[in-house]
Amino acid sequence: MRLPGPFSMLRLSLGLAVAVSVMGGASQQAPSAAALVGRSASNTSNSDCSRECMTTIVTQILDSIVAHDPRTLPMATVYRATENSHPAALGMMTLWRTVTKAGPPSLLAIDTTIGTAHFALDISEGNDATESVLRGRVKVVDQQITELELFINRYRGDHGFSFSAAELPTNYKALMSPPANRTKASRATLEALSEALFATSSNFSVSIGDDCQFTEIGWKVVDPGTYGNGSTDPLGCSWPSGHPTDTNARVGLVIDEELGFVVTSGIVPGKVYPYGPYGNLSAFIPNTLSAPQEVQEAYFEEMKALGTVPLLSPTGATGDTLEVLQYYNDELQAMQINVYLSGPNMTSPWL
């Protein structure tokens, strides 16, 4: 049996934030819905938009982007919006200028209790041969858009991990069609899962499904190894003790009780290191994962001494994440690590 290398452990750890044992089902010691709602200003009670209504609004957003006309959207008198973590009016966002093909979403999580949705899909910019990944979160009040948080990942350097716009539809299709006879998790359980994700401590325990899908920006994750000695087999999900944490994590952004999706956001400081046997790859490693960082520091010094390949200098960065988990049958069924990188010491405009 091949033991996971340091970067494999990094991938299994990123985005998880609770030291728990992989055993049993969900702990019954879940925080109340009221307590979780208090952690995020976005989570205001709103039940005037059904799943069909929320789906229609997401479709309107995508149609508006392709038409290069944000004026078609049902925007609130005052709204909040960001593109790749920076605030801007919709008419000044790059997406409304460059996207030529989009939709329907390959993944759509809908929370009718608080009127939010998360969506992800492959898109084209400029010409149909150019593929990127668009993902976002929308909040609706009185059937008007009050919040729109958008990210566009064009390639691996945007987030420091694996990427495939082409494989995203196939990989996410399975998540949108869970077994009809599944046991759905309660809202309280899903909220507790969201609360645990970036927590410094939690007694919420998680059992991993046999076919739990682990993806980063559309691609099932593999670990090629620092020296090219890894594997091409996809890695499975894990809920490890080593993890990034964020005491200001935005929890319960979307809780989809029908499909079992949970969306949580955390800000993760770290460094981007050179990676791979030819020095032409890089990887983002959170500062909380000191052991993998030390491995990459040693690799950097070794390769620098050889002087055979150009190396990216290790550089500070911040990962703005929208983590997506799927949970039913008392087990974790899917884990998506969605990251967008910015400079060091950055934070979220949504805090």
mmCIF file of N, CA, C and O in Angstrom, residues 11-12 16 22 171-172 174-175 179 193 206-216 219-221 233-240 260-261 324-337:
data_model
loop_
_atom_site.group_PDB
_atom_site.id
_atom_site.type_symbol
_atom_site.label_atom_id
_atom_site.label_comp_id
_atom_site.label_asym_id
_atom_site.label_seq_id
_atom_site.Cartn_x
_atom_site.Cartn_y
_atom_site.Cartn_z
ATOM 1 N N ARG A 11 -3.788 17.952 0.066
ATOM 2 C CA ARG A 11 -5.041 17.970 -0.666
ATOM 3 C C ARG A 11 -6.167 17.409 0.194
ATOM 4 O O ARG A 11 -7.293 17.892 0.161
ATOM 5 N N LEU A 12 -5.863 16.364 0.949
ATOM 6 C CA LEU A 12 -6.885 15.778 1.795
ATOM 7 C C LEU A 12 -7.250 16.698 2.942
ATOM 8 O O LEU A 12 -8.309 16.571 3.541
ATOM 9 N N LEU A 16 -10.693 21.578 5.180
ATOM 10 C CA LEU A 16 -11.290 20.941 6.332
ATOM 11 C C LEU A 16 -10.772 21.602 7.591
ATOM 12 O O LEU A 16 -9.635 21.999 7.673
ATOM 13 N N VAL A 22 -12.858 9.559 11.878
ATOM 14 C CA VAL A 22 -13.728 9.140 10.788
ATOM 15 C C VAL A 22 -14.500 7.924 11.275
ATOM 16 O O VAL A 22 -14.071 6.791 11.118
ATOM 17 N N ASN A 171 -18.344 15.094 -13.936
ATOM 18 C CA ASN A 171 -18.089 14.826 -12.525
ATOM 19 C C ASN A 171 -19.203 15.330 -11.620
ATOM 20 O O ASN A 171 -19.524 14.703 -10.611
ATOM 21 N N TYR A 172 -19.784 16.467 -11.972
ATOM 22 C CA TYR A 172 -20.818 17.036 -11.107
ATOM 23 C C TYR A 172 -22.203 16.479 -11.387
ATOM 24 O O TYR A 172 -23.118 16.631 -10.576
ATOM 25 N N ALA A 174 -23.239 13.408 -11.380
ATOM 26 C CA ALA A 174 -23.610 12.394 -10.392
ATOM 27 C C ALA A 174 -24.121 13.025 -9.102
ATOM 28 O O ALA A 174 -25.010 12.475 -8.433
ATOM 29 N N LEU A 175 -23.577 14.182 -8.734
ATOM 30 C CA LEU A 175 -23.981 14.825 -7.495
ATOM 31 C C LEU A 175 -25.397 15.375 -7.581
ATOM 32 O O LEU A 175 -26.083 15.501 -6.559
ATOM 33 N N PRO A 179 -29.214 9.013 -5.016
ATOM 34 C CA PRO A 179 -30.181 7.900 -4.987
ATOM 35 C C PRO A 179 -31.537 8.343 -4.439
ATOM 36 O O PRO A 179 -31.608 9.091 -3.461
ATOM 37 N N LEU A 193 -22.416 20.481 10.110
ATOM 38 C CA LEU A 193 -21.322 20.146 9.200
ATOM 39 C C LEU A 193 -20.653 21.411 8.682
ATOM 40 O O LEU A 193 -19.418 21.507 8.636
ATOM 41 N N VAL A 206 -17.674 12.592 11.335
ATOM 42 C CA VAL A 206 -18.096 12.363 9.955
ATOM 43 C C VAL A 206 -17.676 10.971 9.501
ATOM 44 O O VAL A 206 -16.543 10.547 9.719
ATOM 45 N N SER A 207 -18.593 10.278 8.874
ATOM 46 C CA SER A 207 -18.293 9.011 8.219
ATOM 47 C C SER A 207 -18.202 9.272 6.711
ATOM 48 O O SER A 207 -18.986 10.065 6.164
ATOM 49 N N ILE A 208 -17.254 8.638 6.038
ATOM 50 C CA ILE A 208 -16.993 8.880 4.619
ATOM 51 C C ILE A 208 -17.657 7.808 3.764
ATOM 52 O O ILE A 208 -17.474 6.611 3.998
ATOM 53 N N GLY A 209 -18.434 8.230 2.757
ATOM 54 C CA GLY A 209 -19.051 7.285 1.843
ATOM 55 C C GLY A 209 -18.026 6.567 0.990
ATOM 56 O O GLY A 209 -16.961 7.116 0.672
ATOM 57 N N ASP A 210 -18.324 5.337 0.610
ATOM 58 C CA ASP A 210 -17.376 4.529 -0.163
ATOM 59 C C ASP A 210 -17.016 5.174 -1.496
ATOM 60 O O ASP A 210 -15.902 5.006 -1.992
ATOM 61 N N ASP A 211 -17.948 5.899 -2.096
ATOM 62 C CA ASP A 211 -17.717 6.506 -3.407
ATOM 63 C C ASP A 211 -17.653 8.024 -3.324
ATOM 64 O O ASP A 211 -17.955 8.725 -4.302
ATOM 65 N N CYS A 212 -17.234 8.548 -2.187
ATOM 66 C CA CYS A 212 -17.170 9.998 -1.994
ATOM 67 C C CYS A 212 -16.270 10.628 -3.054
ATOM 68 O O CYS A 212 -15.105 10.247 -3.211
ATOM 69 N N GLN A 213 -16.809 11.591 -3.787
ATOM 70 C CA GLN A 213 -16.077 12.228 -4.885
ATOM 71 C C GLN A 213 -15.317 13.456 -4.386
ATOM 72 O O GLN A 213 -15.898 14.349 -3.794
ATOM 73 N N PHE A 214 -14.009 13.502 -4.658
ATOM 74 C CA PHE A 214 -13.140 14.597 -4.224
ATOM 75 C C PHE A 214 -12.680 15.364 -5.458
ATOM 76 O O PHE A 214 -11.952 14.822 -6.295
ATOM 77 N N THR A 215 -13.128 16.613 -5.607
ATOM 78 C CA THR A 215 -12.774 17.396 -6.788
ATOM 79 C C THR A 215 -12.221 18.760 -6.395
ATOM 80 O O THR A 215 -12.502 19.285 -5.325
ATOM 81 N N GLU A 216 -11.431 19.310 -7.291
ATOM 82 C CA GLU A 216 -10.960 20.697 -7.215
ATOM 83 C C GLU A 216 -11.225 21.329 -8.574
ATOM 84 O O GLU A 216 -10.697 20.888 -9.586
ATOM 85 N N TRP A 219 -12.180 18.848 -11.413
ATOM 86 C CA TRP A 219 -11.346 17.686 -11.708
ATOM 87 C C TRP A 219 -11.247 16.780 -10.495
ATOM 88 O O TRP A 219 -11.037 17.248 -9.369
ATOM 89 N N LYS A 220 -11.380 15.464 -10.700
ATOM 90 C CA LYS A 220 -11.120 14.515 -9.625
ATOM 91 C C LYS A 220 -9.630 14.567 -9.286
ATOM 92 O O LYS A 220 -8.782 14.444 -10.161
ATOM 93 N N VAL A 221 -9.342 14.725 -8.021
ATOM 94 C CA VAL A 221 -7.980 15.041 -7.595
ATOM 95 C C VAL A 221 -7.065 13.823 -7.662
ATOM 96 O O VAL A 221 -7.420 12.727 -7.226
ATOM 97 N N ASP A 233 -4.224 7.704 -9.907
ATOM 98 C CA ASP A 233 -5.515 7.291 -9.370
ATOM 99 C C ASP A 233 -6.133 8.439 -8.578
ATOM 100 O O ASP A 233 -5.451 9.091 -7.777
ATOM 101 N N PRO A 234 -7.435 8.693 -8.766
ATOM 102 C CA PRO A 234 -8.081 9.771 -8.005
ATOM 103 C C PRO A 234 -8.026 9.504 -6.508
ATOM 104 O O PRO A 234 -8.168 8.359 -6.057
ATOM 105 N N LEU A 235 -7.807 10.562 -5.746
ATOM 106 C CA LEU A 235 -7.824 10.454 -4.295
ATOM 107 C C LEU A 235 -9.268 10.450 -3.800
ATOM 108 O O LEU A 235 -10.148 11.062 -4.400
ATOM 109 N N GLY A 236 -9.489 9.784 -2.689
ATOM 110 C CA GLY A 236 -10.810 9.783 -2.070
ATOM 111 C C GLY A 236 -10.941 10.917 -1.075
ATOM 112 O O GLY A 236 -10.004 11.668 -0.808
ATOM 113 N N CYS A 237 -12.122 11.050 -0.520
ATOM 114 C CA CYS A 237 -12.361 12.084 0.484
ATOM 115 C C CYS A 237 -11.753 11.665 1.817
ATOM 116 O O CYS A 237 -11.507 10.487 2.073
ATOM 117 N N SER A 238 -11.525 12.644 2.667
ATOM 118 C CA SER A 238 -11.026 12.398 4.009
ATOM 119 C C SER A 238 -11.488 13.531 4.909
ATOM 120 O O SER A 238 -11.847 14.611 4.426
ATOM 121 N N TRP A 239 -11.472 13.271 6.201
ATOM 122 C CA TRP A 239 -11.841 14.289 7.191
ATOM 123 C C TRP A 239 -10.751 14.260 8.259
ATOM 124 O O TRP A 239 -10.901 13.682 9.323
ATOM 125 N N PRO A 240 -9.598 14.875 7.965
ATOM 126 C CA PRO A 240 -8.399 14.677 8.794
ATOM 127 C C PRO A 240 -8.298 15.649 9.956
ATOM 128 O O PRO A 240 -9.077 16.596 10.088
ATOM 129 N N GLY A 260 -28.662 17.707 -0.152
ATOM 130 C CA GLY A 260 -27.639 17.485 0.869
ATOM 131 C C GLY A 260 -26.386 18.316 0.724
ATOM 132 O O GLY A 260 -25.347 17.985 1.296
ATOM 133 N N PHE A 261 -26.463 19.433 -0.019
ATOM 134 C CA PHE A 261 -25.289 20.275 -0.213
ATOM 135 C C PHE A 261 -25.119 21.273 0.935
ATOM 136 O O PHE A 261 -26.099 21.782 1.487
ATOM 137 N N VAL A 324 -17.709 23.156 -0.979
ATOM 138 C CA VAL A 324 -19.002 22.506 -1.185
ATOM 139 C C VAL A 324 -18.900 21.053 -0.737
ATOM 140 O O VAL A 324 -18.041 20.311 -1.213
ATOM 141 N N LEU A 325 -19.767 20.669 0.186
ATOM 142 C CA LEU A 325 -19.849 19.285 0.640
ATOM 143 C C LEU A 325 -21.235 18.747 0.316
ATOM 144 O O LEU A 325 -22.207 19.503 0.253
ATOM 145 N N GLN A 326 -21.320 17.431 0.102
ATOM 146 C CA GLN A 326 -22.626 16.779 -0.039
ATOM 147 C C GLN A 326 -22.716 15.657 0.982
ATOM 148 O O GLN A 326 -21.796 14.844 1.110
ATOM 149 N N TYR A 327 -23.844 15.617 1.708
ATOM 150 C CA TYR A 327 -23.976 14.700 2.837
ATOM 151 C C TYR A 327 -25.381 14.104 2.848
ATOM 152 O O TYR A 327 -26.376 14.827 2.906
ATOM 153 N N TYR A 328 -25.448 12.774 2.770
ATOM 154 C CA TYR A 328 -26.710 12.048 2.969
ATOM 155 C C TYR A 328 -26.363 10.612 3.361
ATOM 156 O O TYR A 328 -25.191 10.215 3.332
ATOM 157 N N ASN A 329 -27.368 9.835 3.771
ATOM 158 C CA ASN A 329 -27.153 8.476 4.300
ATOM 159 C C ASN A 329 -26.164 8.490 5.455
ATOM 160 O O ASN A 329 -25.404 7.543 5.655
ATOM 161 N N ASP A 330 -26.150 9.601 6.212
ATOM 162 C CA ASP A 330 -25.247 9.765 7.362
ATOM 163 C C ASP A 330 -23.776 9.672 6.969
ATOM 164 O O ASP A 330 -22.931 9.299 7.791
ATOM 165 N N GLU A 331 -23.455 10.011 5.717
ATOM 166 C CA GLU A 331 -22.076 9.939 5.235
ATOM 167 C C GLU A 331 -21.767 11.110 4.315
ATOM 168 O O GLU A 331 -22.644 11.639 3.630
ATOM 169 N N LEU A 332 -20.484 11.478 4.286
ATOM 170 C CA LEU A 332 -20.010 12.474 3.337
ATOM 171 C C LEU A 332 -19.913 11.823 1.962
ATOM 172 O O LEU A 332 -19.235 10.811 1.793
ATOM 173 N N GLN A 333 -20.592 12.422 0.960
ATOM 174 C CA GLN A 333 -20.660 11.832 -0.365
ATOM 175 C C GLN A 333 -19.826 12.576 -1.402
ATOM 176 O O GLN A 333 -19.475 12.009 -2.446
ATOM 177 N N ALA A 334 -19.523 13.842 -1.133
ATOM 178 C CA ALA A 334 -18.732 14.620 -2.090
ATOM 179 C C ALA A 334 -18.080 15.786 -1.380
ATOM 180 O O ALA A 334 -18.618 16.319 -0.407
ATOM 181 N N MET A 335 -16.916 16.183 -1.876
ATOM 182 C CA MET A 335 -16.154 17.293 -1.324
ATOM 183 C C MET A 335 -15.532 18.066 -2.481
ATOM 184 O O MET A 335 -14.824 17.496 -3.309
ATOM 185 N N GLN A 336 -15.841 19.350 -2.552
ATOM 186 C CA GLN A 336 -15.258 20.215 -3.579
ATOM 187 C C GLN A 336 -14.452 21.314 -2.906
ATOM 188 O O GLN A 336 -14.961 22.014 -2.037
ATOM 189 N N ILE A 337 -13.198 21.463 -3.322
ATOM 190 C CA ILE A 337 -12.343 22.534 -2.818
ATOM 191 C C ILE A 337 -12.236 23.589 -3.913
ATOM 192 O O ILE A 337 -11.552 23.400 -4.916
#
